[in-house]
Coordinates of N, CA and C in Angstrom, one line a residue:
Chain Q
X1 N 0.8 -1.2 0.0 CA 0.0 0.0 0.0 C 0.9 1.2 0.0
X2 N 0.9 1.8 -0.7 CA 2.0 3.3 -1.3 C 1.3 4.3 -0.4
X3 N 2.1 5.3 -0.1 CA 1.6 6.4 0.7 C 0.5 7.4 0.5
X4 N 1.2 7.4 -1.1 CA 0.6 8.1 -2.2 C -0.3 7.6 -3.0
X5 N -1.5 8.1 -3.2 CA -2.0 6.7 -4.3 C -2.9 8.0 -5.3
X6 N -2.3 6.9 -6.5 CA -2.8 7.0 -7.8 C -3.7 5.7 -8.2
X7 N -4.3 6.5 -9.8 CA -5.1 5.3 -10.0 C -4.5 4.7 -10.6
X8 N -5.1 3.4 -10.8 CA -3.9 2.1 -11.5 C -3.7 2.5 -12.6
X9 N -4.8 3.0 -13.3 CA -4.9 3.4 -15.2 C -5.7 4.6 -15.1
X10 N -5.8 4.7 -16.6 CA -6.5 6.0 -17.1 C -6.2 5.8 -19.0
X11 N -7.4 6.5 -19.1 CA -7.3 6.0 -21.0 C -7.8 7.0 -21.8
X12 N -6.8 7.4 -22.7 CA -7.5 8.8 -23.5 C -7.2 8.3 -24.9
X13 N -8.2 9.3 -26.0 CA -7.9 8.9 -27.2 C -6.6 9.9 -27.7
X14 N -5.8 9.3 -28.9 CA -4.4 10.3 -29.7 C -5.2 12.0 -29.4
X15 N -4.4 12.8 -29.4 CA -4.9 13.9 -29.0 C -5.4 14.7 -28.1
X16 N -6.3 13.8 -27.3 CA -7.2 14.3 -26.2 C -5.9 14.4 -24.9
X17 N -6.8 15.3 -23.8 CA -5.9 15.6 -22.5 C -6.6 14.2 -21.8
X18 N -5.6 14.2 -20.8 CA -5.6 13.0 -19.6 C -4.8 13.8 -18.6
X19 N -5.6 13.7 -17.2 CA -5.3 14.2 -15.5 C -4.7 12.6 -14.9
X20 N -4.0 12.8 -14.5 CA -3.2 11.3 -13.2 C -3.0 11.9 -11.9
X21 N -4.2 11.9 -11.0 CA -4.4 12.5 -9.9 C -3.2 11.5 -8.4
X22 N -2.5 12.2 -8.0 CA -1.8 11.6 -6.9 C -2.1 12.3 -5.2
X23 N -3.1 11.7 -4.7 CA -3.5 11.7 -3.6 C -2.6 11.4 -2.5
X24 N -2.4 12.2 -1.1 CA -1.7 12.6 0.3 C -2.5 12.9 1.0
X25 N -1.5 13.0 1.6 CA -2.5 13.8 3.5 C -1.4 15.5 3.5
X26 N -2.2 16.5 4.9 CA -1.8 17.2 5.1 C 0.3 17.0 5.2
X27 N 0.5 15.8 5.9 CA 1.7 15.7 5.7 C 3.0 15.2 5.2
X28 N 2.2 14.9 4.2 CA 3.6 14.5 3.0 C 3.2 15.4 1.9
X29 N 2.2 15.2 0.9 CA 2.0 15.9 -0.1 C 1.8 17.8 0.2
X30 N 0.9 17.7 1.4 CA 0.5 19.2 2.1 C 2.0 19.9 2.2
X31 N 3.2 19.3 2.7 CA 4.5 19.7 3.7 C 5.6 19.6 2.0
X32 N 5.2 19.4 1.1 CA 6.1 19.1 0.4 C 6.5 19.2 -1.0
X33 N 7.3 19.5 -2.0 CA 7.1 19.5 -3.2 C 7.2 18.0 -4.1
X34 N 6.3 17.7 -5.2 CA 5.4 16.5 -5.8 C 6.6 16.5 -6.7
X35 N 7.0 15.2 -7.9 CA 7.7 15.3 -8.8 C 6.7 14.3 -9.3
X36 N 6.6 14.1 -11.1 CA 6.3 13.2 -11.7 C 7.5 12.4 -12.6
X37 N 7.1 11.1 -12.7 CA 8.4 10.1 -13.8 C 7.6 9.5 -14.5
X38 N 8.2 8.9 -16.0 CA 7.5 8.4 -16.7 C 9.0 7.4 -17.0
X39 N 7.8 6.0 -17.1 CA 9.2 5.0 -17.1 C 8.0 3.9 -18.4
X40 N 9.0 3.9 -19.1 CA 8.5 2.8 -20.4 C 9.2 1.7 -19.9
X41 N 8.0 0.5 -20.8 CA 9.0 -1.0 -20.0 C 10.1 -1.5 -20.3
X42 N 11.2 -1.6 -19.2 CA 12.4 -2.4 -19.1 C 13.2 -1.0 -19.5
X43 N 12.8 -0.1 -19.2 CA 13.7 1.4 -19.3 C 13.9 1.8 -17.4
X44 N 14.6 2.9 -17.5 CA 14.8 3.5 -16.1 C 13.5 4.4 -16.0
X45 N 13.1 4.9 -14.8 CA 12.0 6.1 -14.6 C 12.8 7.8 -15.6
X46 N 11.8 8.5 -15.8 CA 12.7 9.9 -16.4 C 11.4 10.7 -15.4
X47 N 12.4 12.0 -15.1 CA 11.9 13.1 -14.7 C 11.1 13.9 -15.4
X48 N 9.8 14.2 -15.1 CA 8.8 14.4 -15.9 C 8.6 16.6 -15.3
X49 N 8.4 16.2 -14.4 CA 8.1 17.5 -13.7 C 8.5 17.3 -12.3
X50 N 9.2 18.8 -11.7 CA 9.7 18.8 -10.3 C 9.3 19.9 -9.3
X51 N 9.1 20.0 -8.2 CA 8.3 20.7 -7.6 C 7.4 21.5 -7.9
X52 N 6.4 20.3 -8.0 CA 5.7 20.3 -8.7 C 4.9 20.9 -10.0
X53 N 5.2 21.6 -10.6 CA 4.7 22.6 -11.8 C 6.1 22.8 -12.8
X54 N 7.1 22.5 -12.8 CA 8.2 22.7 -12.8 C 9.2 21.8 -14.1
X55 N 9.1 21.6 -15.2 CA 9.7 20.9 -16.3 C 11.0 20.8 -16.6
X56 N 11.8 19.6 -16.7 CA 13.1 19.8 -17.1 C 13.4 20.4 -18.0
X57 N 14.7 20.2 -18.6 CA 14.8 21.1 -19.9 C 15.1 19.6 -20.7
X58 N 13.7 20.0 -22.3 CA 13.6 18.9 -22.7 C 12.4 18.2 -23.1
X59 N 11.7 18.8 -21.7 CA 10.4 18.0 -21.4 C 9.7 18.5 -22.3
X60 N 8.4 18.3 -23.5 CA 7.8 19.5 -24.2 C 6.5 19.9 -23.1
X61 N 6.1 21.1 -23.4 CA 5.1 22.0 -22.4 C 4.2 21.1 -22.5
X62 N 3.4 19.9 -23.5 CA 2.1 19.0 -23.1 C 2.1 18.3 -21.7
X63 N 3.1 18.1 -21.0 CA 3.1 17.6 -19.7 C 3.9 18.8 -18.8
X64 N 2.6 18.7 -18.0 CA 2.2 19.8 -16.8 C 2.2 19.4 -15.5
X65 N 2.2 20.5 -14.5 CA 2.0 19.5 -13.4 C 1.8 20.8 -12.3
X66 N 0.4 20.1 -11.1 CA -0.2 21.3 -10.3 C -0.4 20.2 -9.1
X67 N -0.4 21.2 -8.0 CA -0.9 20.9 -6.5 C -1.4 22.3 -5.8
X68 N -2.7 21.0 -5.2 CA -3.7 22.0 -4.2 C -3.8 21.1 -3.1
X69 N -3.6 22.1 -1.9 CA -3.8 21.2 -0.3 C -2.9 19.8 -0.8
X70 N -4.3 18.4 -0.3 CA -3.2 17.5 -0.2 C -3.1 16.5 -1.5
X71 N -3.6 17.4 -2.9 CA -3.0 16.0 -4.0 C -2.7 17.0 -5.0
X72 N -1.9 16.1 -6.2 CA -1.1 16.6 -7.0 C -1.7 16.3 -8.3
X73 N -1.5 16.9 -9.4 CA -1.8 16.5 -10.5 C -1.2 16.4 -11.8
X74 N -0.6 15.5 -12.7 CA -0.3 15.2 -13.7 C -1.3 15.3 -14.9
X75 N -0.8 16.3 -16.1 CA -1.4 16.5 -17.0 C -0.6 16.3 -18.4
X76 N -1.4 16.1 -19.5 CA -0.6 15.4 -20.6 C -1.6 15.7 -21.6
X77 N -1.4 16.8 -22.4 CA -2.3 16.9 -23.5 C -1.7 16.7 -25.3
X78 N -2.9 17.1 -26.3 CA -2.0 16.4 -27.3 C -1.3 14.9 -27.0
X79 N -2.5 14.4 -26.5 CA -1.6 13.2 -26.6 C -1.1 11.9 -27.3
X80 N 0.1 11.4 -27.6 CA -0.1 10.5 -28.6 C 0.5 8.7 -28.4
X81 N 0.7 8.1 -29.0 CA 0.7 6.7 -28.8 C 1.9 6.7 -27.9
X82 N 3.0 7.9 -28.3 CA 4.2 7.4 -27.7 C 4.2 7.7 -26.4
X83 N 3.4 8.0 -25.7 CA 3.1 8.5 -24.3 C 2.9 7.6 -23.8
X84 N 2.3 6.3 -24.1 CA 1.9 5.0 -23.0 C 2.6 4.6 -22.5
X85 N 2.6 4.7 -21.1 CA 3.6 4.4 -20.5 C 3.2 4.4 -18.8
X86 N 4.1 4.3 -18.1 CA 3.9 3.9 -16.4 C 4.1 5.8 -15.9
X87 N 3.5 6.2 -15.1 CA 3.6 7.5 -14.7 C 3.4 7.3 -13.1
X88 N 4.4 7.8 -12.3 CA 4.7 7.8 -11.3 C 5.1 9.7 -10.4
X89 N 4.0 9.6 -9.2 CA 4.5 10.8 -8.4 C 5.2 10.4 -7.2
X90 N 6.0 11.3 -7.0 CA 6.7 10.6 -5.9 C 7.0 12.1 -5.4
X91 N 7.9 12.0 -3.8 CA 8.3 13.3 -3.2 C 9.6 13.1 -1.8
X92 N 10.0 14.0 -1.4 CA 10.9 13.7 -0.6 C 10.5 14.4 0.7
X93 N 10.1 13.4 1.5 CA 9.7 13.8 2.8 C 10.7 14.1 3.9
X94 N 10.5 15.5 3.7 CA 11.7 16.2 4.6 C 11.6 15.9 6.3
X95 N 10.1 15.7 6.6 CA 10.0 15.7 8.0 C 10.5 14.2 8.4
X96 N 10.2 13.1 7.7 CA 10.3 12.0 7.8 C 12.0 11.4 7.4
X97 N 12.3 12.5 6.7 CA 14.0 11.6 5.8 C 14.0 10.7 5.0
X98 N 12.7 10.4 4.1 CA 12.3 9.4 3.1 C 11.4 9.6 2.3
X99 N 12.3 9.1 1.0 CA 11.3 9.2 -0.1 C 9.9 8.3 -0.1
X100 N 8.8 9.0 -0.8 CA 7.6 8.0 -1.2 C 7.4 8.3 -2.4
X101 N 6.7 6.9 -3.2 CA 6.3 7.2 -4.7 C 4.5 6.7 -4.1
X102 N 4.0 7.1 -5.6 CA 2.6 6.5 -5.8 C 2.4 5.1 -6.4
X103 N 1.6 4.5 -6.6 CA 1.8 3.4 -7.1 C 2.0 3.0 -8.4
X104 N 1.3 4.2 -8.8 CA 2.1 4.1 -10.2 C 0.6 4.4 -11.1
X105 N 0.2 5.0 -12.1 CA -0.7 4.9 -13.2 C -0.3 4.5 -14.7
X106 N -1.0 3.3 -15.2 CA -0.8 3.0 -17.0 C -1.7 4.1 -17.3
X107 N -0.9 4.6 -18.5 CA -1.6 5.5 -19.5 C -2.0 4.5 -20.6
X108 N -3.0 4.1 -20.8 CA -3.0 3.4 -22.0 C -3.9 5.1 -23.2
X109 N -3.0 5.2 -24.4 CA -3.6 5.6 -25.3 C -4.4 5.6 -26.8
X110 N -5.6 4.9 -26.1 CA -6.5 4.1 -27.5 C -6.6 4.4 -29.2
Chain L
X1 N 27.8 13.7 -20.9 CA 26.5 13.7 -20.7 C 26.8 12.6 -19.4
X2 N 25.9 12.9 -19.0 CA 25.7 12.3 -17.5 C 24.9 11.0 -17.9
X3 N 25.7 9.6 -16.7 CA 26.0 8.5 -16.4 C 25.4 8.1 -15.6
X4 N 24.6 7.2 -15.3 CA 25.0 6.5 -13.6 C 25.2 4.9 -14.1
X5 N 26.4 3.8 -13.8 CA 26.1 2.7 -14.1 C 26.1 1.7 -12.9
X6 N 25.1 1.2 -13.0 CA 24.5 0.1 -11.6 C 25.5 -1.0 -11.9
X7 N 26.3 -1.6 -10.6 CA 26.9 -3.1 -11.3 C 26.8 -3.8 -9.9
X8 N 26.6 -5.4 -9.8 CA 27.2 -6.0 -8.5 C 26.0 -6.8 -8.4
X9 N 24.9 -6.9 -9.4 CA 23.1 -7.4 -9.1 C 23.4 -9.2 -9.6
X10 N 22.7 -9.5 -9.6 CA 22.7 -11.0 -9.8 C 21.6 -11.9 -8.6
X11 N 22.2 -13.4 -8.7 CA 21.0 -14.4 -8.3 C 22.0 -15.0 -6.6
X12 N 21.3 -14.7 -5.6 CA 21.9 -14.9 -4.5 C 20.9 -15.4 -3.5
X13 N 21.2 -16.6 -2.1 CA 20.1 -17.7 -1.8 C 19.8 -16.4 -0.6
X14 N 18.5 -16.7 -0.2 CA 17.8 -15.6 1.2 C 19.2 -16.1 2.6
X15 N 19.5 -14.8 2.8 CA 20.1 -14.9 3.9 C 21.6 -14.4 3.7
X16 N 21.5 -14.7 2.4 CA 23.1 -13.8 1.6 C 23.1 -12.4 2.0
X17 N 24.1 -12.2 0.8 CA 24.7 -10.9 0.9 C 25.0 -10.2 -0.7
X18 N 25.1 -9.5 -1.1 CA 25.6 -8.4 -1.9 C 26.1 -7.3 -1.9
X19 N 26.9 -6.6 -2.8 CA 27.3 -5.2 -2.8 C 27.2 -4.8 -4.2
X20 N 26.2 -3.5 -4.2 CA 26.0 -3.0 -5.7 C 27.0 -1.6 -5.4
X21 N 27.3 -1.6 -7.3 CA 28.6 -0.4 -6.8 C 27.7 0.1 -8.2
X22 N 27.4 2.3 -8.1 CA 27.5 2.5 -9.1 C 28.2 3.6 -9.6
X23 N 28.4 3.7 -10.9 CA 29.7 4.5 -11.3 C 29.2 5.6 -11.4
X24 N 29.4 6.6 -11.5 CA 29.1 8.2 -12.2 C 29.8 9.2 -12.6
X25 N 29.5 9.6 -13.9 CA 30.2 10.6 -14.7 C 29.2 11.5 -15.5
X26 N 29.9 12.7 -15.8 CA 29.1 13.8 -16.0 C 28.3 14.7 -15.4
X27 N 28.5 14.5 -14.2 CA 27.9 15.9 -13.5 C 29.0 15.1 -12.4
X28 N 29.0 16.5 -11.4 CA 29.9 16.8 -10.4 C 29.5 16.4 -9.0
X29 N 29.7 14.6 -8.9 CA 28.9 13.8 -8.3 C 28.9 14.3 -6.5
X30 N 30.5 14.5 -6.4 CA 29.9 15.0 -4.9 C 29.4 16.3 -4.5
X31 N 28.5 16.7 -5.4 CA 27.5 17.7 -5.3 C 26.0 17.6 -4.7
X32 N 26.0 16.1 -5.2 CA 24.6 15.4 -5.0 C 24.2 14.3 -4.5
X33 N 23.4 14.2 -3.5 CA 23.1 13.5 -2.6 C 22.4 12.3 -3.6
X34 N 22.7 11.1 -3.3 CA 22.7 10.0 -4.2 C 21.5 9.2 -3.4
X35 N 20.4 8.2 -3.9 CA 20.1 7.5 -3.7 C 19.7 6.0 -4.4
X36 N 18.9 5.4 -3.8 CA 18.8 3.9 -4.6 C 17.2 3.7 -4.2
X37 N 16.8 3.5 -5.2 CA 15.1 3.0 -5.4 C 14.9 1.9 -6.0
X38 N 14.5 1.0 -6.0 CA 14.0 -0.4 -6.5 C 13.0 -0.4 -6.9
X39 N 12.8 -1.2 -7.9 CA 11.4 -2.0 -8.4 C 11.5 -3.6 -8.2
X40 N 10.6 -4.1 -8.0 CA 10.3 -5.3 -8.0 C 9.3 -5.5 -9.2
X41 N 9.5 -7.1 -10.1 CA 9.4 -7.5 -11.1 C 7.8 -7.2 -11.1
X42 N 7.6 -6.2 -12.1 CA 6.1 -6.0 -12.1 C 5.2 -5.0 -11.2
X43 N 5.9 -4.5 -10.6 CA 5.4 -3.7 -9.5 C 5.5 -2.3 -9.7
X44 N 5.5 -1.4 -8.5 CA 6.2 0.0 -8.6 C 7.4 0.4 -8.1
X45 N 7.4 1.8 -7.6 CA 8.9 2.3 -7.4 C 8.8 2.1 -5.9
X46 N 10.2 2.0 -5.4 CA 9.8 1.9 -3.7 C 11.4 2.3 -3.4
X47 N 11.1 3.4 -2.7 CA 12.4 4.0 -2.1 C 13.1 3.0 -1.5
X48 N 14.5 2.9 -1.3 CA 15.2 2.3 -0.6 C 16.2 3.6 0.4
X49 N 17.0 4.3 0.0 CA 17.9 4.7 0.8 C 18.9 5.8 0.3
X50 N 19.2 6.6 1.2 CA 20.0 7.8 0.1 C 21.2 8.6 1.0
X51 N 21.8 8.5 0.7 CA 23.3 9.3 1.6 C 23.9 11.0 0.7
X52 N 23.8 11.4 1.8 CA 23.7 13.1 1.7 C 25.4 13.3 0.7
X53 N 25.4 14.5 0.4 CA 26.4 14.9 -0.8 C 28.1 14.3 -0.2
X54 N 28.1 14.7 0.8 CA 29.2 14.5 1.5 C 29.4 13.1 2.5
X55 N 28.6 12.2 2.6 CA 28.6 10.8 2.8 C 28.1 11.1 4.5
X56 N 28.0 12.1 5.0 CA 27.8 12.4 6.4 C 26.4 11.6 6.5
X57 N 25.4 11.9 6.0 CA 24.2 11.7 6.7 C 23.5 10.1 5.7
X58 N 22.5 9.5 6.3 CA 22.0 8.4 5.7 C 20.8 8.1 5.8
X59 N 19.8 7.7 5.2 CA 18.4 7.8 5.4 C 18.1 6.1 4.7
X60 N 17.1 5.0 5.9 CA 16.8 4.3 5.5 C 15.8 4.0 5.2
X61 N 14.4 2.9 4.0 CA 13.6 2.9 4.1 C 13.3 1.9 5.4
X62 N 12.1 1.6 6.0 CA 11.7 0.7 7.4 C 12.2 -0.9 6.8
X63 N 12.1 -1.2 5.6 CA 12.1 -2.4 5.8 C 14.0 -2.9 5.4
X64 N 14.7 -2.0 5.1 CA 15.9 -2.7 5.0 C 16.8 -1.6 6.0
X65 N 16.3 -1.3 6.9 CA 17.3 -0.8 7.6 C 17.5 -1.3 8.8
X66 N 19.0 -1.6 8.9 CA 19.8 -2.8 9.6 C 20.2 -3.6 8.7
X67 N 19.6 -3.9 7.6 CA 20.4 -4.8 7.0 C 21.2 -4.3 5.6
X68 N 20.7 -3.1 5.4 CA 21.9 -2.3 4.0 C 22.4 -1.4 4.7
X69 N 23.4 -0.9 3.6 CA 24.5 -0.1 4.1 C 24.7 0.9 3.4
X70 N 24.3 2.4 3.2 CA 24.7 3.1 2.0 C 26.0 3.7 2.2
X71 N 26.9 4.3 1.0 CA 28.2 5.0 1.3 C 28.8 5.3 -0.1
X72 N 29.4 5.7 0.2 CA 30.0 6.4 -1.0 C 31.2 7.1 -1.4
X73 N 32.0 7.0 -2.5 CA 33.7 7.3 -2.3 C 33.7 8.7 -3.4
X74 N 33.4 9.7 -2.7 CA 33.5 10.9 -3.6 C 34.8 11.3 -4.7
X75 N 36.0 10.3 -4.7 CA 37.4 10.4 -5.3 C 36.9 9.8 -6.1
X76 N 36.4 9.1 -6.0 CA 36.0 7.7 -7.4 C 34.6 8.2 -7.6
X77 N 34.1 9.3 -7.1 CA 32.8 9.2 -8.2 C 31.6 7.6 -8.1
X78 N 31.8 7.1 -7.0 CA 30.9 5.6 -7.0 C 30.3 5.8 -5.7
X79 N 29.1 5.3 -6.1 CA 28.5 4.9 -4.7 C 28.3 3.6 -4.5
X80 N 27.5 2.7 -3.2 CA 28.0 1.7 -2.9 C 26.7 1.2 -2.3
X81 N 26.3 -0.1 -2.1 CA 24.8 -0.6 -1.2 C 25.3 -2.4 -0.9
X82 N 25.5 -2.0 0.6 CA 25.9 -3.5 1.0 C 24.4 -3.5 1.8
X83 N 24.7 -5.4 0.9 CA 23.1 -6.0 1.2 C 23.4 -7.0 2.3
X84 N 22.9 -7.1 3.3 CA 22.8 -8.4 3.9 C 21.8 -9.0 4.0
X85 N 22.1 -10.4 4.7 CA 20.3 -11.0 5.3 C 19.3 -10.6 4.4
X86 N 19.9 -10.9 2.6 CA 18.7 -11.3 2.2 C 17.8 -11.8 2.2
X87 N 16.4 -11.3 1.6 CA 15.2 -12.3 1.7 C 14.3 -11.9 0.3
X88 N 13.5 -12.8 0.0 CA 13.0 -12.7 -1.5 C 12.2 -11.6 -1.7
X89 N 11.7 -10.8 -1.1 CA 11.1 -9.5 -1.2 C 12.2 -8.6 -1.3
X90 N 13.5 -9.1 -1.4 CA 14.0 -7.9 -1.3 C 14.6 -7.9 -3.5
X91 N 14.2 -8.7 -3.9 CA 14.3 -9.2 -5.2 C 13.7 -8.2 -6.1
X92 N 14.2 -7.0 -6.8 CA 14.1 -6.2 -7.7 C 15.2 -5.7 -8.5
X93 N 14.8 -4.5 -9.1 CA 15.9 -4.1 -9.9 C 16.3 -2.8 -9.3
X94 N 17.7 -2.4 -8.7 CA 17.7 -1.4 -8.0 C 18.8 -0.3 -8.8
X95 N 17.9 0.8 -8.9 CA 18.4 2.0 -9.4 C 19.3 3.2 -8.6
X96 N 20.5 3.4 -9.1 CA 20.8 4.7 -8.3 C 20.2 5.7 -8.9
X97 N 19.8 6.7 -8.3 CA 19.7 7.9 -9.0 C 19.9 9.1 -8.1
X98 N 20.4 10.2 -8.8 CA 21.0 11.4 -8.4 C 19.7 12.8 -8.3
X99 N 19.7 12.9 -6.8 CA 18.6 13.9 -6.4 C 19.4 15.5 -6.8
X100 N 17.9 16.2 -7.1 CA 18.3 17.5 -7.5 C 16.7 18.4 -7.6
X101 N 16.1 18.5 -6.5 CA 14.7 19.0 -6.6 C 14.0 18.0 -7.6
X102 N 14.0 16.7 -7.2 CA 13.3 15.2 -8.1 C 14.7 14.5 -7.8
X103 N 14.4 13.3 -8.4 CA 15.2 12.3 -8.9 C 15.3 12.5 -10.4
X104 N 16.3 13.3 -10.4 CA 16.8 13.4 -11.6 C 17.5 13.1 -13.2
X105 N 18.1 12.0 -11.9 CA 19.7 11.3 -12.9 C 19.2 9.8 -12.5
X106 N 18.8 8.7 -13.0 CA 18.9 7.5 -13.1 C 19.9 6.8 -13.9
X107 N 20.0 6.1 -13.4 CA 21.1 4.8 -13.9 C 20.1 3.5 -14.7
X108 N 20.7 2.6 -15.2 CA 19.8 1.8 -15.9 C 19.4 0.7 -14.9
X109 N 20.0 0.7 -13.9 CA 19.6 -0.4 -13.2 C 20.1 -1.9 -13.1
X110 N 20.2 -2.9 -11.8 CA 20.8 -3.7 -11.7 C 20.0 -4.6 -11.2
X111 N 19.7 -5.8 -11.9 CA 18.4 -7.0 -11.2 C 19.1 -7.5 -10.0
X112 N 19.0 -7.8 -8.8 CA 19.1 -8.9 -7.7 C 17.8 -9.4 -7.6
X113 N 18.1 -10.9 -7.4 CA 17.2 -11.9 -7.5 C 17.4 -12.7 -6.2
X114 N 16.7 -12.7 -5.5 CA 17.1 -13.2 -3.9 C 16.1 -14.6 -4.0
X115 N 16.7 -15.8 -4.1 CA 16.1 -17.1 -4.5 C 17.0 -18.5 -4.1
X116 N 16.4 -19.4 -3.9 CA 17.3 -20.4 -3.5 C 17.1 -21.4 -4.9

């Protein structure tokens, strides 16, 4: 059971937007900044977005990312086949001195 | 361009031991506090453990602490994860990766298979 929970999946058609909601409490997600990863299979995780709203360089602007109180949100519009993939939020809990991820969400894109 | 390579994973009986070592180049490693996160075959991500820029400080997850060891040799650019008293849950693929406001820098990862 992850700290954090996401939903298992979520399913959008080529083009359309898709939300991957990652749910906390006042004290992890509330106390903290969210990151998102996107990990295709038998690859490593990649950094998607970092505290929270916040894009590497690289990332294109279709993947976004917002928090209110205690959950976070992953967004992904324009979306296309090559997107399906595992999408994970995770964070670094300062009060605690450990990281937590969510459990993880398949994108499947129909 | 920035590196991390995981080595030391393999097939070892519950109760064993290992030591995963990994390498890094391309960014200016004892800047950054290092950690190691695991996947289990089919599952998700699950923190394991992370040692501060300077090797001073160490943070464990509940269920391997006592029995891993994080550390790291800032001259050589490697960090290090001694396993002991394995047991089959502890059977994933463990990633270093380099914190930086996220987990930023991953490595490709190293299977240990904890099985008799």
């Amino acid at each position: 059971q992850s700290v954090l929970t996401q939903p298992p999946s979520v399913s959008a058609a080529p083009g359309q937007k898709v939300t991957i909601s990652c749910s906390g409490s006042s004290s992890n997600i509330g106390n903290n900044h969210v990151s998102w990863y996107q990990q295709f299979p038998g690859t490593a995780p990649k950094l998607l977005i970092y505290e929270n709203n916040k894009r590497p360089s690289g990332i294109p602007d279709r993947f976004s990312g917002s928090k209110s109180g205690t959950s976070a949100t992953l967004g992904i519009t324009g979306l296309q086949t090559g997107d399906e993939a595992d999408y994970y939020c995770g964070m670094w809990d300062s009060s605690l001195s450990v990281g937590v991820f969510g459990g993880g969400t398949k994108l499947t894109v129909l | 361009e920035v590196q991390l390579v995981e080595s030391g994973g393999g097939l070892v009986q519950p109760g064993g031991s290992l030591r995963l070592s990994c390498s890094a180049s391309g960014f200016t490693f004892s800047s950054y506090a290092i950690h190691w996160v695991r996947q289990a075959p089919g599952k998700g991500l699950e923190y394991v453990s992370v040692i501060s820029s300077n090797g001073v400080l160490t943070y464990y997850t509940d269920s391997v602490r006592g029995r891993f060891t994080i550390s790291r040799d800032n001259s050589k650019s490697t960090l290090f994860l001694q396993m002991t008293s394995l047991r089959a849950d502890d059977t994933a693929v463990y990633y270093c990766v380099a914190y930086s406001s996220g987990w930023r820098y991953w490595g490709q990862g190293t299977l240990v298979t904890v099985s008799s």
